[in-house]
PDB file of C-alpha atoms in Angstrom:
ATOM      1  CA  UNK A 104     186.646 -25.506  68.985  1.00  0.00           C
ATOM      2  CA  UNK A 105     187.598 -24.673  65.387  1.00  0.00           C
ATOM      3  CA  UNK A 106     189.877 -21.866  64.999  1.00  0.00           C
ATOM      4  CA  UNK A 107     188.494 -18.948  62.595  1.00  0.00           C
ATOM      5  CA  UNK A 108     191.410 -17.366  61.122  1.00  0.00           C
ATOM      6  CA  UNK A 109     190.839 -14.003  58.784  1.00  0.00           C
ATOM      7  CA  UNK A 110     193.332 -13.491  56.072  1.00  0.00           C
ATOM      8  CA  UNK A 111     193.104  -9.511  55.257  1.00  0.00           C
ATOM      9  CA  UNK A 112     194.722  -6.929  53.313  1.00  0.00           C
ATOM     10  CA  UNK A 113     193.701  -3.299  53.046  1.00  0.00           C
ATOM     11  CA  UNK A 114     194.742  -3.277  49.185  1.00  0.00           C
ATOM     12  CA  UNK A 115     194.335  -5.894  46.435  1.00  0.00           C
ATOM     13  CA  UNK A 116     197.371  -7.458  44.887  1.00  0.00           C
ATOM     14  CA  UNK A 117     199.279  -8.352  48.153  1.00  0.00           C
ATOM     15  CA  UNK A 118     198.925 -12.282  47.597  1.00  0.00           C
ATOM     16  CA  UNK A 119     196.534 -12.462  50.481  1.00  0.00           C
ATOM     17  CA  UNK A 120     194.503 -15.514  48.505  1.00  0.00           C
ATOM     18  CA  UNK A 121     198.022 -17.328  47.852  1.00  0.00           C
ATOM     19  CA  UNK A 122     198.827 -16.974  51.576  1.00  0.00           C
ATOM     20  CA  UNK A 123     195.239 -18.234  52.612  1.00  0.00           C
ATOM     21  CA  UNK A 124     195.668 -21.234  50.315  1.00  0.00           C
ATOM     22  CA  UNK A 125     199.500 -22.318  51.508  1.00  0.00           C
ATOM     23  CA  UNK A 126     198.150 -21.942  55.138  1.00  0.00           C
ATOM     24  CA  UNK A 127     195.352 -24.328  54.264  1.00  0.00           C
ATOM     25  CA  UNK A 128     197.933 -26.742  52.937  1.00  0.00           C
ATOM     26  CA  UNK A 129     200.207 -26.560  55.851  1.00  0.00           C
ATOM     27  CA  UNK A 130     197.528 -27.235  58.392  1.00  0.00           C
ATOM     28  CA  UNK A 131     195.985 -29.982  56.173  1.00  0.00           C
ATOM     29  CA  UNK A 132     199.520 -31.647  55.454  1.00  0.00           C
ATOM     30  CA  UNK A 133     199.399 -31.832  59.524  1.00  0.00           C
ATOM     31  CA  UNK A 134     196.131 -33.950  59.691  1.00  0.00           C
ATOM     32  CA  UNK A 135     193.840 -30.834  60.177  1.00  0.00           C
ATOM     33  CA  UNK A 136     190.402 -30.798  58.498  1.00  0.00           C
ATOM     34  CA  UNK A 137     190.573 -27.266  56.936  1.00  0.00           C
ATOM     35  CA  UNK A 138     187.612 -25.017  55.305  1.00  0.00           C
ATOM     36  CA  UNK A 139     188.820 -22.123  52.946  1.00  0.00           C
ATOM     37  CA  UNK A 140     185.937 -19.638  52.252  1.00  0.00           C
ATOM     38  CA  UNK A 141     186.161 -17.228  49.831  1.00  0.00           C
ATOM     39  CA  UNK A 142     184.310 -14.166  50.964  1.00  0.00           C
ATOM     40  CA  UNK A 143     186.027 -11.936  48.279  1.00  0.00           C
ATOM     41  CA  UNK A 144     182.749 -12.238  46.124  1.00  0.00           C
ATOM     42  CA  UNK A 145     183.292  -9.133  44.042  1.00  0.00           C
ATOM     43  CA  UNK A 146     186.834 -10.614  42.808  1.00  0.00           C
ATOM     44  CA  UNK A 147     186.831 -14.304  43.441  1.00  0.00           C
ATOM     45  CA  UNK A 148     190.077 -16.160  42.461  1.00  0.00           C
ATOM     46  CA  UNK A 149     191.550 -18.581  45.275  1.00  0.00           C
ATOM     47  CA  UNK A 150     189.586 -21.445  43.405  1.00  0.00           C
ATOM     48  CA  UNK A 151     192.568 -21.075  40.725  1.00  0.00           C
ATOM     49  CA  UNK A 152     195.357 -21.820  43.247  1.00  0.00           C
ATOM     50  CA  UNK A 153     193.477 -25.254  44.385  1.00  0.00           C
ATOM     51  CA  UNK A 154     192.874 -26.012  40.403  1.00  0.00           C
ATOM     52  CA  UNK A 155     189.323 -25.933  40.859  1.00  0.00           C
ATOM     53  CA  UNK A 156     187.538 -25.338  37.305  1.00  0.00           C
ATOM     54  CA  UNK A 157     184.567 -23.518  37.097  1.00  0.00           C
ATOM     55  CA  UNK A 158     182.572 -26.371  35.477  1.00  0.00           C
ATOM     56  CA  UNK A 159     183.328 -28.242  38.734  1.00  0.00           C
ATOM     57  CA  UNK A 160     181.679 -25.862  40.974  1.00  0.00           C
ATOM     58  CA  UNK A 161     177.960 -27.211  41.532  1.00  0.00           C
ATOM     59  CA  UNK A 162     177.249 -24.366  43.934  1.00  0.00           C
ATOM     60  CA  UNK A 163     179.184 -21.317  45.150  1.00  0.00           C
ATOM     61  CA  UNK A 164     178.960 -19.071  48.054  1.00  0.00           C
ATOM     62  CA  UNK A 165     176.590 -16.715  46.176  1.00  0.00           C
ATOM     63  CA  UNK A 166     173.965 -19.594  45.876  1.00  0.00           C
ATOM     64  CA  UNK A 167     174.065 -20.081  49.672  1.00  0.00           C
ATOM     65  CA  UNK A 168     173.818 -16.382  50.136  1.00  0.00           C
ATOM     66  CA  UNK A 169     170.576 -16.175  47.784  1.00  0.00           C
ATOM     67  CA  UNK A 170     169.113 -19.246  49.359  1.00  0.00           C
ATOM     68  CA  UNK A 171     169.440 -21.660  46.617  1.00  0.00           C
ATOM     69  CA  UNK A 172     171.627 -24.230  48.738  1.00  0.00           C
ATOM     70  CA  UNK A 173     172.879 -25.027  52.060  1.00  0.00           C
ATOM     71  CA  UNK A 174     176.488 -23.769  52.784  1.00  0.00           C
ATOM     72  CA  UNK A 175     177.397 -27.204  53.320  1.00  0.00           C
ATOM     73  CA  UNK A 176     176.452 -28.196  49.650  1.00  0.00           C
ATOM     74  CA  UNK A 177     179.041 -25.339  48.402  1.00  0.00           C
ATOM     75  CA  UNK A 178     182.210 -27.027  49.743  1.00  0.00           C
ATOM     76  CA  UNK A 179     184.208 -28.496  47.348  1.00  0.00           C
ATOM     77  CA  UNK A 180     186.846 -31.307  48.436  1.00  0.00           C
ATOM     78  CA  UNK A 181     190.086 -29.849  46.937  1.00  0.00           C
ATOM     79  CA  UNK A 182     192.414 -32.197  49.041  1.00  0.00           C
ATOM     80  CA  UNK A 183     193.853 -33.695  45.646  1.00  0.00           C
ATOM     81  CA  UNK A 184     195.424 -30.520  45.117  1.00  0.00           C
ATOM     82  CA  UNK A 185     198.015 -31.319  47.814  1.00  0.00           C
ATOM     83  CA  UNK A 186     199.335 -34.065  45.562  1.00  0.00           C
ATOM     84  CA  UNK A 187     199.100 -36.770  48.066  1.00  0.00           C
ATOM     85  CA  UNK A 188     200.824 -35.087  50.845  1.00  0.00           C
ATOM     86  CA  UNK A 189     197.373 -34.444  52.620  1.00  0.00           C
ATOM     87  CA  UNK A 190     196.689 -36.264  55.881  1.00  0.00           C
ATOM     88  CA  UNK A 191     193.521 -34.365  56.750  1.00  0.00           C
ATOM     89  CA  UNK A 192     191.200 -32.442  54.319  1.00  0.00           C
ATOM     90  CA  UNK A 193     190.896 -29.387  52.466  1.00  0.00           C
ATOM     91  CA  UNK A 194     187.396 -27.968  51.579  1.00  0.00           C
ATOM     92  CA  UNK A 195     187.133 -24.734  49.666  1.00  0.00           C
ATOM     93  CA  UNK A 196     183.692 -22.885  49.574  1.00  0.00           C
ATOM     94  CA  UNK A 197     184.222 -20.442  46.244  1.00  0.00           C
ATOM     95  CA  UNK A 198     182.621 -17.562  45.176  1.00  0.00           C
ATOM     96  CA  UNK A 199     181.133 -17.337  41.604  1.00  0.00           C
ATOM     97  CA  UNK A 200     183.069 -16.431  39.006  1.00  0.00           C
ATOM     98  CA  UNK A 201     179.978 -16.008  36.678  1.00  0.00           C
ATOM     99  CA  UNK A 202     179.879 -12.339  35.568  1.00  0.00           C
ATOM    100  CA  UNK A 203     175.964 -11.923  36.066  1.00  0.00           C
ATOM    101  CA  UNK A 204     176.174 -13.235  39.608  1.00  0.00           C
ATOM    102  CA  UNK A 205     179.029 -10.619  40.499  1.00  0.00           C
ATOM    103  CA  UNK A 206     177.060  -8.244  39.091  1.00  0.00           C
ATOM    104  CA  UNK A 207     174.177  -9.087  41.175  1.00  0.00           C
ATOM    105  CA  UNK A 208     175.989  -8.780  44.074  1.00  0.00           C
ATOM    106  CA  UNK A 209     177.493  -5.496  43.355  1.00  0.00           C
ATOM    107  CA  UNK A 210     173.982  -4.010  42.827  1.00  0.00           C
ATOM    108  CA  UNK A 211     171.697  -6.138  45.356  1.00  0.00           C
ATOM    109  CA  UNK A 212     174.243  -6.878  47.763  1.00  0.00           C
ATOM    110  CA  UNK A 213     172.944  -9.808  50.532  1.00  0.00           C
ATOM    111  CA  UNK A 214     172.266 -10.202  53.952  1.00  0.00           C
ATOM    112  CA  UNK A 215     175.859 -10.401  55.707  1.00  0.00           C
ATOM    113  CA  UNK A 216     173.991 -11.821  58.851  1.00  0.00           C
ATOM    114  CA  UNK A 217     173.973 -15.249  56.666  1.00  0.00           C
ATOM    115  CA  UNK A 218     177.823 -15.337  56.536  1.00  0.00           C
ATOM    116  CA  UNK A 219     178.219 -15.843  60.468  1.00  0.00           C
ATOM    117  CA  UNK A 220     175.612 -18.521  60.171  1.00  0.00           C
ATOM    118  CA  UNK A 221     177.391 -20.096  57.281  1.00  0.00           C
ATOM    119  CA  UNK A 222     180.821 -20.134  59.171  1.00  0.00           C
ATOM    120  CA  UNK A 223     179.054 -21.927  62.212  1.00  0.00           C
ATOM    121  CA  UNK A 224     177.530 -24.390  59.760  1.00  0.00           C
ATOM    122  CA  UNK A 225     180.522 -25.272  57.951  1.00  0.00           C
ATOM    123  CA  UNK A 226     182.561 -26.031  61.014  1.00  0.00           C
ATOM    124  CA  UNK A 227     180.140 -28.220  62.727  1.00  0.00           C
ATOM    125  CA  UNK A 228     178.903 -29.910  59.323  1.00  0.00           C
ATOM    126  CA  UNK A 229     182.287 -30.423  58.093  1.00  0.00           C
ATOM    127  CA  UNK A 230     183.855 -31.074  61.252  1.00  0.00           C
ATOM    128  CA  UNK A 231     186.704 -28.595  60.871  1.00  0.00           C
ATOM    129  CA  UNK A 232     189.396 -28.102  62.939  1.00  0.00           C
ATOM    130  CA  UNK A 233     190.569 -24.792  61.006  1.00  0.00           C
ATOM    131  CA  UNK A 234     188.207 -22.245  59.123  1.00  0.00           C
ATOM    132  CA  UNK A 235     190.276 -19.746  56.702  1.00  0.00           C
ATOM    133  CA  UNK A 236     188.420 -17.018  55.558  1.00  0.00           C
ATOM    134  CA  UNK A 237     189.933 -15.478  52.320  1.00  0.00           C
ATOM    135  CA  UNK A 238     188.706 -11.797  52.995  1.00  0.00           C
ATOM    136  CA  UNK A 239     187.632  -9.073  50.291  1.00  0.00           C
ATOM    137  CA  UNK A 240     190.482  -5.989  50.492  1.00  0.00           C
ATOM    138  CA  UNK A 241     189.654  -3.037  52.394  1.00  0.00           C
ATOM    139  CA  UNK A 242     187.077  -2.504  55.194  1.00  0.00           C
ATOM    140  CA  UNK A 243     183.460  -3.239  54.365  1.00  0.00           C
ATOM    141  CA  UNK A 244     180.576  -4.684  56.129  1.00  0.00           C
ATOM    142  CA  UNK A 245     181.417  -8.196  55.415  1.00  0.00           C
ATOM    143  CA  UNK A 246     185.107  -7.940  56.194  1.00  0.00           C
ATOM    144  CA  UNK A 247     184.318  -6.332  59.599  1.00  0.00           C
ATOM    145  CA  UNK A 248     181.886  -9.339  60.358  1.00  0.00           C
ATOM    146  CA  UNK A 249     184.858 -11.647  59.432  1.00  0.00           C
ATOM    147  CA  UNK A 250     187.328  -9.978  61.377  1.00  0.00           C
ATOM    148  CA  UNK A 251     184.806  -9.969  64.675  1.00  0.00           C
ATOM    149  CA  UNK A 252     184.291 -13.676  64.730  1.00  0.00           C
ATOM    150  CA  UNK A 253     187.720 -14.645  64.014  1.00  0.00           C
ATOM    151  CA  UNK A 254     190.172 -16.156  66.676  1.00  0.00           C
ATOM    152  CA  UNK A 255     193.118 -14.787  64.777  1.00  0.00           C
ATOM    153  CA  UNK A 256     193.558 -12.328  61.818  1.00  0.00           C
ATOM    154  CA  UNK A 257     196.385 -12.214  59.758  1.00  0.00           C
ATOM    155  CA  UNK A 258     197.225  -8.764  58.071  1.00  0.00           C
ATOM    156  CA  UNK A 259     198.963  -9.080  54.675  1.00  0.00           C
ATOM    157  CA  UNK A 260     200.942  -6.296  53.670  1.00  0.00           C
ATOM    158  CA  UNK A 261     203.798  -5.306  51.222  1.00  0.00           C
ATOM    159  CA  UNK A 262     206.575  -2.958  51.912  1.00  0.00           C
ATOM    160  CA  UNK A 263     204.822  -0.070  50.181  1.00  0.00           C
ATOM    161  CA  UNK A 264     204.132   3.600  51.486  1.00  0.00           C
ATOM    162  CA  UNK A 265     200.458   2.861  50.458  1.00  0.00           C
ATOM    163  CA  UNK A 266     200.100  -0.354  52.328  1.00  0.00           C
ATOM    164  CA  UNK A 267     201.831   0.915  55.442  1.00  0.00           C
ATOM    165  CA  UNK A 268     199.036   3.599  55.656  1.00  0.00           C
ATOM    166  CA  UNK A 269     195.878   1.142  54.882  1.00  0.00           C
ATOM    167  CA  UNK A 270     197.940  -1.408  57.203  1.00  0.00           C
ATOM    168  CA  UNK A 271     197.658   1.297  60.105  1.00  0.00           C
ATOM    169  CA  UNK A 272     193.854   1.594  59.608  1.00  0.00           C
ATOM    170  CA  UNK A 273     193.421  -1.922  59.391  1.00  0.00           C
ATOM    171  CA  UNK A 274     195.165  -2.568  62.751  1.00  0.00           C
ATOM    172  CA  UNK A 275     193.666   0.067  64.374  1.00  0.00           C
ATOM    173  CA  UNK A 276     189.800  -1.303  63.508  1.00  0.00           C
ATOM    174  CA  UNK A 277     190.929  -4.581  64.478  1.00  0.00           C
ATOM    175  CA  UNK A 278     191.873  -3.583  67.920  1.00  0.00           C
ATOM    176  CA  UNK A 279     188.487  -1.828  68.301  1.00  0.00           C
ATOM    177  CA  UNK A 280     186.884  -5.286  67.348  1.00  0.00           C
ATOM    178  CA  UNK A 281     188.883  -6.836  70.203  1.00  0.00           C
ATOM    179  CA  UNK A 282     190.452  -9.896  67.927  1.00  0.00           C
ATOM    180  CA  UNK A 283     191.996 -12.159  70.441  1.00  0.00           C
ATOM    181  CA  UNK A 284     195.087 -12.443  68.066  1.00  0.00           C
ATOM    182  CA  UNK A 285     196.401 -10.473  65.418  1.00  0.00           C
ATOM    183  CA  UNK A 286     199.504 -10.857  63.328  1.00  0.00           C
ATOM    184  CA  UNK A 287     201.141  -9.129  60.227  1.00  0.00           C
ATOM    185  CA  UNK A 288     202.631 -10.845  57.541  1.00  0.00           C
ATOM    186  CA  UNK A 289     205.101  -8.706  54.837  1.00  0.00           C
ATOM    187  CA  UNK A 290     205.011 -10.189  51.555  1.00  0.00           C
ATOM    188  CA  UNK A 291     206.609  -9.769  48.208  1.00  0.00           C
ATOM    189  CA  UNK A 292     209.852  -8.197  49.673  1.00  0.00           C
ATOM    190  CA  UNK A 293     212.583  -7.424  47.282  1.00  0.00           C
ATOM    191  CA  UNK A 294     215.675  -9.398  47.815  1.00  0.00           C
ATOM    192  CA  UNK A 295     217.774  -6.063  48.599  1.00  0.00           C
ATOM    193  CA  UNK A 296     216.020  -5.619  51.812  1.00  0.00           C
ATOM    194  CA  UNK A 297     217.033  -7.114  55.111  1.00  0.00           C
ATOM    195  CA  UNK A 298     214.468  -9.296  56.611  1.00  0.00           C
ATOM    196  CA  UNK A 299     215.271  -9.151  60.095  1.00  0.00           C
ATOM    197  CA  UNK A 300     215.190  -4.850  59.811  1.00  0.00           C
ATOM    198  CA  UNK A 301     211.755  -4.715  57.949  1.00  0.00           C
ATOM    199  CA  UNK A 302     210.216  -7.026  60.628  1.00  0.00           C
ATOM    200  CA  UNK A 303     211.586  -4.921  63.536  1.00  0.00           C
ATOM    201  CA  UNK A 304     210.520  -1.946  61.640  1.00  0.00           C
ATOM    202  CA  UNK A 305     207.149  -3.190  61.107  1.00  0.00           C
ATOM    203  CA  UNK A 306     206.562  -4.406  64.753  1.00  0.00           C
ATOM    204  CA  UNK A 307     207.605  -1.179  66.058  1.00  0.00           C
ATOM    205  CA  UNK A 308     205.483   0.881  63.799  1.00  0.00           C
ATOM    206  CA  UNK A 309     202.105  -1.044  64.448  1.00  0.00           C
ATOM    207  CA  UNK A 310     202.997  -2.566  67.789  1.00  0.00           C
ATOM    208  CA  UNK A 311     202.171  -5.716  66.553  1.00  0.00           C
ATOM    209  CA  UNK A 312     203.921  -9.175  66.112  1.00  0.00           C
ATOM    210  CA  UNK A 313     205.379  -9.955  62.558  1.00  0.00           C
ATOM    211  CA  UNK A 314     204.364 -13.763  61.857  1.00  0.00           C
ATOM    212  CA  UNK A 315     206.189 -13.881  58.412  1.00  0.00           C
ATOM    213  CA  UNK A 316     208.403 -12.155  56.263  1.00  0.00           C
ATOM    214  CA  UNK A 317     208.160 -13.508  52.699  1.00  0.00           C
ATOM    215  CA  UNK A 318     211.128 -12.473  50.393  1.00  0.00           C
ATOM    216  CA  UNK A 319     210.173 -12.433  46.535  1.00  0.00           C
ATOM    217  CA  UNK A 320     210.671 -15.900  45.012  1.00  0.00           C
ATOM    218  CA  UNK A 321     211.260 -16.258  41.182  1.00  0.00           C
ATOM    219  CA  UNK A 322     209.705 -19.747  42.012  1.00  0.00           C
ATOM    220  CA  UNK A 323     206.290 -18.499  43.400  1.00  0.00           C
ATOM    221  CA  UNK A 324     206.403 -15.888  40.381  1.00  0.00           C
ATOM    222  CA  UNK A 325     206.867 -18.567  38.107  1.00  0.00           C
ATOM    223  CA  UNK A 326     204.282 -20.778  39.635  1.00  0.00           C
ATOM    224  CA  UNK A 327     201.455 -17.769  38.962  1.00  0.00           C
ATOM    225  CA  UNK A 328     199.003 -19.274  41.286  1.00  0.00           C
ATOM    226  CA  UNK A 329     198.764 -22.446  39.242  1.00  0.00           C
ATOM    227  CA  UNK A 330     199.041 -24.884  42.378  1.00  0.00           C
ATOM    228  CA  UNK A 331     200.274 -24.566  45.870  1.00  0.00           C
ATOM    229  CA  UNK A 332     203.489 -23.258  46.888  1.00  0.00           C
ATOM    230  CA  UNK A 333     204.261 -25.362  49.755  1.00  0.00           C
ATOM    231  CA  UNK A 334     203.367 -28.601  47.874  1.00  0.00           C
ATOM    232  CA  UNK A 335     205.367 -27.832  44.794  1.00  0.00           C
ATOM    233  CA  UNK A 336     208.625 -26.625  46.344  1.00  0.00           C
ATOM    234  CA  UNK A 337     208.629 -28.233  50.191  1.00  0.00           C
ATOM    235  CA  UNK A 338     212.126 -27.462  50.991  1.00  0.00           C
ATOM    236  CA  UNK A 339     212.150 -23.778  50.052  1.00  0.00           C
ATOM    237  CA  UNK A 340     212.933 -20.879  52.352  1.00  0.00           C
ATOM    238  CA  UNK A 341     209.266 -19.347  51.982  1.00  0.00           C
ATOM    239  CA  UNK A 342     208.187 -22.957  52.920  1.00  0.00           C
ATOM    240  CA  UNK A 343     209.677 -22.254  56.423  1.00  0.00           C
ATOM    241  CA  UNK A 344     207.981 -19.229  56.637  1.00  0.00           C
ATOM    242  CA  UNK A 345     204.400 -20.392  56.075  1.00  0.00           C
ATOM    243  CA  UNK A 346     205.267 -23.177  58.528  1.00  0.00           C
ATOM    244  CA  UNK A 347     206.326 -20.279  61.160  1.00  0.00           C
ATOM    245  CA  UNK A 348     203.103 -18.674  60.296  1.00  0.00           C
ATOM    246  CA  UNK A 349     200.690 -21.481  60.837  1.00  0.00           C
ATOM    247  CA  UNK A 350     202.589 -21.855  64.283  1.00  0.00           C
ATOM    248  CA  UNK A 351     201.952 -18.603  65.329  1.00  0.00           C
ATOM    249  CA  UNK A 352     198.163 -18.470  64.389  1.00  0.00           C
ATOM    250  CA  UNK A 353     197.087 -21.811  66.156  1.00  0.00           C
ATOM    251  CA  UNK A 354     199.669 -21.042  69.082  1.00  0.00           C
TER     252      UNK A 354
END
């Protein structure tokens, strides 16, 4: 049975997509067949991290939701983005970056029940070990569905008071939905902070384990989403955090 992992944040700009991409890479480098689905249809972007150009996308998640293709037809094999270190496979299901498609979603919406059907079809059709869902920030219908069907939920937050409040709401909702496993990751932590102290503070605040504390990294900022961090900087301390997160989510 494949694990479904939702990576979510209450606000945008937390680094959620970067974390999703790097987790996918960690699992694939360990030999897993991994699917990554961009359900942030209103503001897609994870395809950039995998180096997937718009011209390479024959079908997007939008096309599936509008009945133009099967969900399997939207899957792009991005294993090459791991630069020869992929022992398994990575398939990305991108959302459309076409302005008209985004406008249509905002105006007309879509049948969200197709999402859960699509998740199952991807797992079966691509024989996935892990399906990572890069969710839309905040709490809306499709996000709640993604969380509800997940084996594990990773909530991404920054050490920021607005994030603290939003994360509290997310954690409460996830508990209502009885997610089997919920973990937190604190991202973009300034170097002046003590990682151990912020971990213990957050765990006490939400009564929820912290899977990783990702300190600010000049190397990650310089990479600027133009590649996968765990591939480019394998010996970096941040990569150790990604590996710990992967272990915690799959344990």
